[in-house]
Amino acid sequence: MSSSESGGLRKAAAVVSAWLIVVFAKLLTGVRAIWAGTSPKAEQTLYFANHTSHGDFVLLWATLPPDLRALTRPVAGQDYWDASPLRRFIGRDVFNALMIRRDGSAAGGEAANPVDQMTEALRSGDSLIMFPEGTRNIGEEVLLPLKSGLYHLARACPQVRLVPVWIENLKRVLPKGTLVPIPLACSVRYGTPINLAEDEDKNAFIARARAAMLDLRPEYDRAEEISPS
């Protein structure tokens, strides 16, 4: 088989796999998109969401309209998605993920800056899905402190829409260490885009971005935080 035929088969397999993943995600979770403060637009966008499971970007990606899904790349940890041939195929061929070296190194031994990688992708015209907490939230906190990367991306790429997202219930569907998902209803809530204001400092912007994410939580989720008197 020639390399072109092999590449064609791999591309076809990626298209079929993407369709199957979207169907499976929707059947398992009944996931629905709630566009609370914006609507799907064919504009370059950085979606920033809470992060509790390896399945987070799958659910967000699956709820985007197909034309936007094709233009949107999840930011993913290279160490996880390159750990096996199957994961590598799904991460690189199916999702076209932007692989980030979380240990801060590159293949050639030089330091790799994740923010620089994301900035380059945005400047090339890609839309991205990122998780500003920087790591999965597996504890009891509702939302971990946000890293400064979101601020630096907003400064470097002012033309990009910044859309806050809240992914509901996935932590319960796929708890850490669980191989078999638990069927539960999930939703992905898209909020009003935010912008970096002129002369706004990092701390103020990050606090505003965090508030925009937390404001998307469903009412019952907020009620759980209220301790009984």
PDB file of C-alpha atoms in Angstrom:
ATOM      1  CA  MET A   1       0.000   0.000   0.000  1.00  0.00           C
ATOM      2  CA  SER A   2       1.350   3.412  -0.943  1.00  0.00           C
ATOM      3  CA  SER A   3       1.843   6.178   1.620  1.00  0.00           C
ATOM      4  CA  SER A   4      -0.954   8.226   0.020  1.00  0.00           C
ATOM      5  CA  GLU A   5      -3.368   5.272   0.278  1.00  0.00           C
ATOM      6  CA  SER A   6      -2.334   4.687   3.864  1.00  0.00           C
ATOM      7  CA  GLY A   7      -2.826   8.366   4.675  1.00  0.00           C
ATOM      8  CA  GLY A   8      -6.253   8.313   3.035  1.00  0.00           C
ATOM      9  CA  LEU A   9      -7.344   5.311   5.069  1.00  0.00           C
ATOM     10  CA  ARG A  10      -6.067   6.925   8.268  1.00  0.00           C
ATOM     11  CA  LYS A  11      -7.994  10.107   7.487  1.00  0.00           C
ATOM     12  CA  ALA A  12     -11.163   8.127   6.760  1.00  0.00           C
ATOM     13  CA  ALA A  13     -10.734   6.204  10.008  1.00  0.00           C
ATOM     14  CA  ALA A  14     -10.344   9.507  11.870  1.00  0.00           C
ATOM     15  CA  VAL A  15     -13.582  10.876  10.375  1.00  0.00           C
ATOM     16  CA  VAL A  16     -15.523   7.736  11.318  1.00  0.00           C
ATOM     17  CA  SER A  17     -13.961   7.693  14.796  1.00  0.00           C
ATOM     18  CA  ALA A  18     -14.911  11.337  15.374  1.00  0.00           C
ATOM     19  CA  TRP A  19     -18.522  10.563  14.466  1.00  0.00           C
ATOM     20  CA  LEU A  20     -18.591   7.533  16.764  1.00  0.00           C
ATOM     21  CA  ILE A  21     -17.084   9.510  19.664  1.00  0.00           C
ATOM     22  CA  VAL A  22     -19.683  12.272  19.301  1.00  0.00           C
ATOM     23  CA  VAL A  23     -22.524   9.735  19.139  1.00  0.00           C
ATOM     24  CA  PHE A  24     -21.171   7.789  22.139  1.00  0.00           C
ATOM     25  CA  ALA A  25     -20.709  10.961  24.215  1.00  0.00           C
ATOM     26  CA  LYS A  26     -24.259  12.066  23.488  1.00  0.00           C
ATOM     27  CA  LEU A  27     -25.763   8.640  24.190  1.00  0.00           C
ATOM     28  CA  LEU A  28     -23.811   8.198  27.434  1.00  0.00           C
ATOM     29  CA  THR A  29     -24.415  11.636  28.906  1.00  0.00           C
ATOM     30  CA  GLY A  30     -27.373  13.038  26.981  1.00  0.00           C
ATOM     31  CA  VAL A  31     -25.181  16.109  26.773  1.00  0.00           C
ATOM     32  CA  ARG A  32     -26.769  19.326  25.628  1.00  0.00           C
ATOM     33  CA  ALA A  33     -25.262  22.676  24.813  1.00  0.00           C
ATOM     34  CA  ILE A  34     -26.727  25.680  26.615  1.00  0.00           C
ATOM     35  CA  TRP A  35     -25.718  28.897  24.897  1.00  0.00           C
ATOM     36  CA  ALA A  36     -26.525  31.200  27.794  1.00  0.00           C
ATOM     37  CA  GLY A  37     -24.672  34.351  26.822  1.00  0.00           C
ATOM     38  CA  THR A  38     -23.627  33.814  23.234  1.00  0.00           C
ATOM     39  CA  SER A  39     -24.443  31.747  20.165  1.00  0.00           C
ATOM     40  CA  PRO A  40     -22.347  29.536  17.893  1.00  0.00           C
ATOM     41  CA  LYS A  41     -20.428  31.805  15.561  1.00  0.00           C
ATOM     42  CA  ALA A  42     -17.944  31.160  12.779  1.00  0.00           C
ATOM     43  CA  GLU A  43     -15.435  33.404  14.531  1.00  0.00           C
ATOM     44  CA  GLN A  44     -12.092  32.471  15.970  1.00  0.00           C
ATOM     45  CA  THR A  45     -12.713  31.573  19.615  1.00  0.00           C
ATOM     46  CA  LEU A  46     -10.846  30.500  22.714  1.00  0.00           C
ATOM     47  CA  TYR A  47     -13.184  28.419  24.871  1.00  0.00           C
ATOM     48  CA  PHE A  48     -11.973  28.263  28.485  1.00  0.00           C
ATOM     49  CA  ALA A  49     -13.635  25.714  30.749  1.00  0.00           C
ATOM     50  CA  ASN A  50     -13.482  23.973  34.111  1.00  0.00           C
ATOM     51  CA  HIS A  51     -11.489  20.743  34.158  1.00  0.00           C
ATOM     52  CA  THR A  52     -12.472  17.656  36.174  1.00  0.00           C
ATOM     53  CA  SER A  53     -11.976  14.741  33.758  1.00  0.00           C
ATOM     54  CA  HIS A  54     -10.026  13.581  30.704  1.00  0.00           C
ATOM     55  CA  GLY A  55     -13.403  13.622  28.952  1.00  0.00           C
ATOM     56  CA  ASP A  56     -13.966  17.373  29.379  1.00  0.00           C
ATOM     57  CA  PHE A  57     -12.777  18.494  25.984  1.00  0.00           C
ATOM     58  CA  VAL A  58     -14.597  15.572  24.330  1.00  0.00           C
ATOM     59  CA  LEU A  59     -17.926  16.809  25.695  1.00  0.00           C
ATOM     60  CA  LEU A  60     -17.256  20.440  24.804  1.00  0.00           C
ATOM     61  CA  TRP A  61     -16.010  19.473  21.335  1.00  0.00           C
ATOM     62  CA  ALA A  62     -19.048  17.227  20.802  1.00  0.00           C
ATOM     63  CA  THR A  63     -21.519  20.029  21.570  1.00  0.00           C
ATOM     64  CA  LEU A  64     -20.054  22.414  19.001  1.00  0.00           C
ATOM     65  CA  PRO A  65     -21.792  22.531  15.603  1.00  0.00           C
ATOM     66  CA  PRO A  66     -19.910  20.332  13.094  1.00  0.00           C
ATOM     67  CA  ASP A  67     -18.532  23.271  11.103  1.00  0.00           C
ATOM     68  CA  LEU A  68     -17.066  24.865  14.245  1.00  0.00           C
ATOM     69  CA  ARG A  69     -15.869  21.501  15.567  1.00  0.00           C
ATOM     70  CA  ALA A  70     -13.698  21.102  12.482  1.00  0.00           C
ATOM     71  CA  LEU A  71     -11.939  24.403  13.245  1.00  0.00           C
ATOM     72  CA  THR A  72     -11.506  23.920  16.997  1.00  0.00           C
ATOM     73  CA  ARG A  73      -8.504  22.213  18.572  1.00  0.00           C
ATOM     74  CA  PRO A  74      -8.420  21.051  22.197  1.00  0.00           C
ATOM     75  CA  VAL A  75      -5.256  21.810  24.150  1.00  0.00           C
ATOM     76  CA  ALA A  76      -4.108  18.468  25.571  1.00  0.00           C
ATOM     77  CA  GLY A  77      -1.290  16.996  27.599  1.00  0.00           C
ATOM     78  CA  GLN A  78       1.155  15.263  25.251  1.00  0.00           C
ATOM     79  CA  ASP A  79       2.336  12.835  27.945  1.00  0.00           C
ATOM     80  CA  TYR A  80      -1.197  11.421  28.289  1.00  0.00           C
ATOM     81  CA  TRP A  81      -2.272  11.357  24.642  1.00  0.00           C
ATOM     82  CA  ASP A  82       1.021   9.989  23.315  1.00  0.00           C
ATOM     83  CA  ALA A  83       1.099   7.174  25.885  1.00  0.00           C
ATOM     84  CA  SER A  84      -0.243   4.552  23.432  1.00  0.00           C
ATOM     85  CA  PRO A  85      -0.848   4.248  19.659  1.00  0.00           C
ATOM     86  CA  LEU A  86      -4.639   4.390  20.172  1.00  0.00           C
ATOM     87  CA  ARG A  87      -4.512   7.535  22.295  1.00  0.00           C
ATOM     88  CA  ARG A  88      -2.071   9.086  19.840  1.00  0.00           C
ATOM     89  CA  PHE A  89      -4.425   8.372  16.936  1.00  0.00           C
ATOM     90  CA  ILE A  90      -7.419   9.816  18.799  1.00  0.00           C
ATOM     91  CA  GLY A  91      -5.551  12.872  20.059  1.00  0.00           C
ATOM     92  CA  ARG A  92      -3.690  13.770  16.890  1.00  0.00           C
ATOM     93  CA  ASP A  93      -5.802  12.402  14.036  1.00  0.00           C
ATOM     94  CA  VAL A  94      -9.348  12.564  15.408  1.00  0.00           C
ATOM     95  CA  PHE A  95      -9.219  15.719  17.552  1.00  0.00           C
ATOM     96  CA  ASN A  96      -6.236  17.445  15.921  1.00  0.00           C
ATOM     97  CA  ALA A  97      -5.267  18.390  19.478  1.00  0.00           C
ATOM     98  CA  LEU A  98      -2.591  20.947  20.241  1.00  0.00           C
ATOM     99  CA  MET A  99      -0.180  18.810  22.235  1.00  0.00           C
ATOM    100  CA  ILE A 100       1.400  20.540  25.211  1.00  0.00           C
ATOM    101  CA  ARG A 101       4.469  19.186  26.972  1.00  0.00           C
ATOM    102  CA  ARG A 102       3.477  19.631  30.609  1.00  0.00           C
ATOM    103  CA  ASP A 103       7.026  18.928  31.806  1.00  0.00           C
ATOM    104  CA  GLY A 104       8.132  22.108  30.018  1.00  0.00           C
ATOM    105  CA  SER A 105      10.531  20.389  27.642  1.00  0.00           C
ATOM    106  CA  ALA A 106      10.572  19.859  23.912  1.00  0.00           C
ATOM    107  CA  ALA A 107      11.837  16.941  21.884  1.00  0.00           C
ATOM    108  CA  GLY A 108      15.098  18.732  21.142  1.00  0.00           C
ATOM    109  CA  GLY A 109      15.765  19.436  24.795  1.00  0.00           C
ATOM    110  CA  GLU A 110      14.792  23.112  24.620  1.00  0.00           C
ATOM    111  CA  ALA A 111      12.193  24.570  26.968  1.00  0.00           C
ATOM    112  CA  ALA A 112       8.657  24.559  25.552  1.00  0.00           C
ATOM    113  CA  ASN A 113       6.319  27.328  26.697  1.00  0.00           C
ATOM    114  CA  PRO A 114       2.646  26.204  26.536  1.00  0.00           C
ATOM    115  CA  VAL A 115       1.412  29.801  26.262  1.00  0.00           C
ATOM    116  CA  ASP A 116       3.721  30.357  23.282  1.00  0.00           C
ATOM    117  CA  GLN A 117       2.370  27.199  21.640  1.00  0.00           C
ATOM    118  CA  MET A 118      -1.227  28.333  22.127  1.00  0.00           C
ATOM    119  CA  THR A 119      -0.426  31.854  20.935  1.00  0.00           C
ATOM    120  CA  GLU A 120       1.135  30.477  17.757  1.00  0.00           C
ATOM    121  CA  ALA A 121      -1.936  28.301  17.108  1.00  0.00           C
ATOM    122  CA  LEU A 122      -4.305  31.231  17.647  1.00  0.00           C
ATOM    123  CA  ARG A 123      -2.246  33.497  15.392  1.00  0.00           C
ATOM    124  CA  SER A 124      -2.405  30.823  12.686  1.00  0.00           C
ATOM    125  CA  GLY A 125      -6.214  30.993  12.786  1.00  0.00           C
ATOM    126  CA  ASP A 126      -7.167  28.015  14.968  1.00  0.00           C
ATOM    127  CA  SER A 127      -9.855  28.100  17.633  1.00  0.00           C
ATOM    128  CA  LEU A 128      -8.864  26.389  20.889  1.00  0.00           C
ATOM    129  CA  ILE A 129     -10.360  24.659  23.923  1.00  0.00           C
ATOM    130  CA  MET A 130      -8.276  25.271  27.049  1.00  0.00           C
ATOM    131  CA  PHE A 131      -8.543  24.652  30.781  1.00  0.00           C
ATOM    132  CA  PRO A 132      -7.136  27.634  32.691  1.00  0.00           C
ATOM    133  CA  GLU A 133      -6.919  25.744  35.992  1.00  0.00           C
ATOM    134  CA  GLY A 134      -3.893  24.037  34.452  1.00  0.00           C
ATOM    135  CA  THR A 135      -4.698  20.593  35.843  1.00  0.00           C
ATOM    136  CA  ARG A 136      -7.698  18.410  36.594  1.00  0.00           C
ATOM    137  CA  ASN A 137      -9.665  19.375  39.671  1.00  0.00           C
ATOM    138  CA  ILE A 138     -10.060  16.098  41.565  1.00  0.00           C
ATOM    139  CA  GLY A 139     -10.665  17.642  44.988  1.00  0.00           C
ATOM    140  CA  GLU A 140     -13.621  19.255  46.687  1.00  0.00           C
ATOM    141  CA  GLU A 141     -13.014  22.795  45.444  1.00  0.00           C
ATOM    142  CA  VAL A 142     -15.575  24.016  42.947  1.00  0.00           C
ATOM    143  CA  LEU A 143     -12.881  25.619  40.788  1.00  0.00           C
ATOM    144  CA  LEU A 144      -9.124  25.728  41.240  1.00  0.00           C
ATOM    145  CA  PRO A 145      -7.264  29.058  40.941  1.00  0.00           C
ATOM    146  CA  LEU A 146      -6.802  30.036  37.302  1.00  0.00           C
ATOM    147  CA  LYS A 147      -3.308  30.230  35.873  1.00  0.00           C
ATOM    148  CA  SER A 148      -2.061  33.399  34.209  1.00  0.00           C
ATOM    149  CA  GLY A 149      -1.897  31.848  30.731  1.00  0.00           C
ATOM    150  CA  LEU A 150      -5.416  33.005  29.863  1.00  0.00           C
ATOM    151  CA  TYR A 151      -4.399  36.617  30.531  1.00  0.00           C
ATOM    152  CA  HIS A 152      -1.290  36.356  28.368  1.00  0.00           C
ATOM    153  CA  LEU A 153      -3.308  34.813  25.516  1.00  0.00           C
ATOM    154  CA  ALA A 154      -5.884  37.601  25.768  1.00  0.00           C
ATOM    155  CA  ARG A 155      -3.083  40.172  25.507  1.00  0.00           C
ATOM    156  CA  ALA A 156      -1.314  38.454  22.626  1.00  0.00           C
ATOM    157  CA  CYS A 157      -4.455  37.716  20.572  1.00  0.00           C
ATOM    158  CA  PRO A 158      -7.013  40.492  21.159  1.00  0.00           C
ATOM    159  CA  GLN A 159      -8.927  39.512  18.005  1.00  0.00           C
ATOM    160  CA  VAL A 160      -9.987  36.152  19.493  1.00  0.00           C
ATOM    161  CA  ARG A 161     -13.355  35.756  21.253  1.00  0.00           C
ATOM    162  CA  LEU A 162     -12.916  34.526  24.834  1.00  0.00           C
ATOM    163  CA  VAL A 163     -15.903  32.358  25.779  1.00  0.00           C
ATOM    164  CA  PRO A 164     -16.269  31.011  29.342  1.00  0.00           C
ATOM    165  CA  VAL A 165     -17.672  27.476  29.600  1.00  0.00           C
ATOM    166  CA  TRP A 166     -18.976  25.359  32.479  1.00  0.00           C
ATOM    167  CA  ILE A 167     -19.082  21.569  32.048  1.00  0.00           C
ATOM    168  CA  GLU A 168     -21.653  20.063  34.375  1.00  0.00           C
ATOM    169  CA  ASN A 169     -21.594  16.573  35.925  1.00  0.00           C
ATOM    170  CA  LEU A 170     -18.743  14.960  33.973  1.00  0.00           C
ATOM    171  CA  LYS A 171     -16.709  14.486  37.148  1.00  0.00           C
ATOM    172  CA  ARG A 172     -19.465  12.119  38.293  1.00  0.00           C
ATOM    173  CA  VAL A 173     -19.659  10.343  34.934  1.00  0.00           C
ATOM    174  CA  LEU A 174     -15.942   9.548  34.763  1.00  0.00           C
ATOM    175  CA  PRO A 175     -14.352   9.759  38.234  1.00  0.00           C
ATOM    176  CA  LYS A 176     -10.566   9.508  38.457  1.00  0.00           C
ATOM    177  CA  GLY A 177      -9.419   5.879  38.221  1.00  0.00           C
ATOM    178  CA  THR A 178     -12.728   4.682  36.758  1.00  0.00           C
ATOM    179  CA  LEU A 179     -12.573   2.716  33.514  1.00  0.00           C
ATOM    180  CA  VAL A 180     -16.318   2.304  32.946  1.00  0.00           C
ATOM    181  CA  PRO A 181     -18.274   5.590  32.695  1.00  0.00           C
ATOM    182  CA  ILE A 182     -21.432   6.052  34.775  1.00  0.00           C
ATOM    183  CA  PRO A 183     -24.351   7.241  32.607  1.00  0.00           C
ATOM    184  CA  LEU A 184     -25.496  10.665  33.880  1.00  0.00           C
ATOM    185  CA  ALA A 185     -26.975  13.715  32.208  1.00  0.00           C
ATOM    186  CA  CYS A 186     -24.427  16.437  31.450  1.00  0.00           C
ATOM    187  CA  SER A 187     -24.571  19.915  30.024  1.00  0.00           C
ATOM    188  CA  VAL A 188     -22.050  22.317  28.554  1.00  0.00           C
ATOM    189  CA  ARG A 189     -22.940  25.941  29.289  1.00  0.00           C
ATOM    190  CA  TYR A 190     -21.444  28.668  27.106  1.00  0.00           C
ATOM    191  CA  GLY A 191     -21.359  32.166  28.601  1.00  0.00           C
ATOM    192  CA  THR A 192     -21.026  35.727  27.417  1.00  0.00           C
ATOM    193  CA  PRO A 193     -17.623  36.405  25.816  1.00  0.00           C
ATOM    194  CA  ILE A 194     -15.247  38.561  27.840  1.00  0.00           C
ATOM    195  CA  ASN A 195     -12.516  40.907  26.669  1.00  0.00           C
ATOM    196  CA  LEU A 196      -9.328  42.164  28.222  1.00  0.00           C
ATOM    197  CA  ALA A 197     -10.054  45.790  29.064  1.00  0.00           C
ATOM    198  CA  GLU A 198      -7.546  48.498  28.269  1.00  0.00           C
ATOM    199  CA  ASP A 199      -4.987  48.782  31.084  1.00  0.00           C
ATOM    200  CA  GLU A 200      -6.649  45.900  32.991  1.00  0.00           C
ATOM    201  CA  ASP A 201      -4.075  44.106  35.122  1.00  0.00           C
ATOM    202  CA  LYS A 202      -3.591  40.354  35.311  1.00  0.00           C
ATOM    203  CA  ASN A 203      -5.204  39.775  38.698  1.00  0.00           C
ATOM    204  CA  ALA A 204      -8.333  41.757  37.830  1.00  0.00           C
ATOM    205  CA  PHE A 205      -8.760  39.956  34.504  1.00  0.00           C
ATOM    206  CA  ILE A 206      -8.234  36.500  36.005  1.00  0.00           C
ATOM    207  CA  ALA A 207     -10.738  37.265  38.780  1.00  0.00           C
ATOM    208  CA  ARG A 208     -13.282  38.387  36.178  1.00  0.00           C
ATOM    209  CA  ALA A 209     -12.695  35.286  34.022  1.00  0.00           C
ATOM    210  CA  ARG A 210     -13.124  33.047  37.074  1.00  0.00           C
ATOM    211  CA  ALA A 211     -16.364  34.796  38.022  1.00  0.00           C
ATOM    212  CA  ALA A 212     -17.659  34.399  34.450  1.00  0.00           C
ATOM    213  CA  MET A 213     -17.095  30.638  34.684  1.00  0.00           C
ATOM    214  CA  LEU A 214     -18.659  30.263  38.129  1.00  0.00           C
ATOM    215  CA  ASP A 215     -21.706  32.284  37.082  1.00  0.00           C
ATOM    216  CA  LEU A 216     -22.550  29.550  34.558  1.00  0.00           C
ATOM    217  CA  ARG A 217     -23.145  26.863  37.186  1.00  0.00           C
ATOM    218  CA  PRO A 218     -26.704  25.530  37.495  1.00  0.00           C
ATOM    219  CA  GLU A 219     -28.677  26.610  40.559  1.00  0.00           C
ATOM    220  CA  TYR A 220     -28.515  23.219  42.288  1.00  0.00           C
ATOM    221  CA  ASP A 221     -24.726  23.236  41.981  1.00  0.00           C
ATOM    222  CA  ARG A 222     -24.529  26.594  43.717  1.00  0.00           C
ATOM    223  CA  ALA A 223     -26.880  25.418  46.456  1.00  0.00           C
ATOM    224  CA  GLU A 224     -24.519  22.546  47.308  1.00  0.00           C
ATOM    225  CA  GLU A 225     -21.973  25.118  48.475  1.00  0.00           C
ATOM    226  CA  ILE A 226     -24.317  26.500  51.120  1.00  0.00           C
ATOM    227  CA  SER A 227     -23.640  24.749  54.417  1.00  0.00           C
ATOM    228  CA  PRO A 228     -26.668  23.912  56.550  1.00  0.00           C
ATOM    229  CA  SER A 229     -27.085  26.283  59.523  1.00  0.00           C
TER     230      SER A 229
END
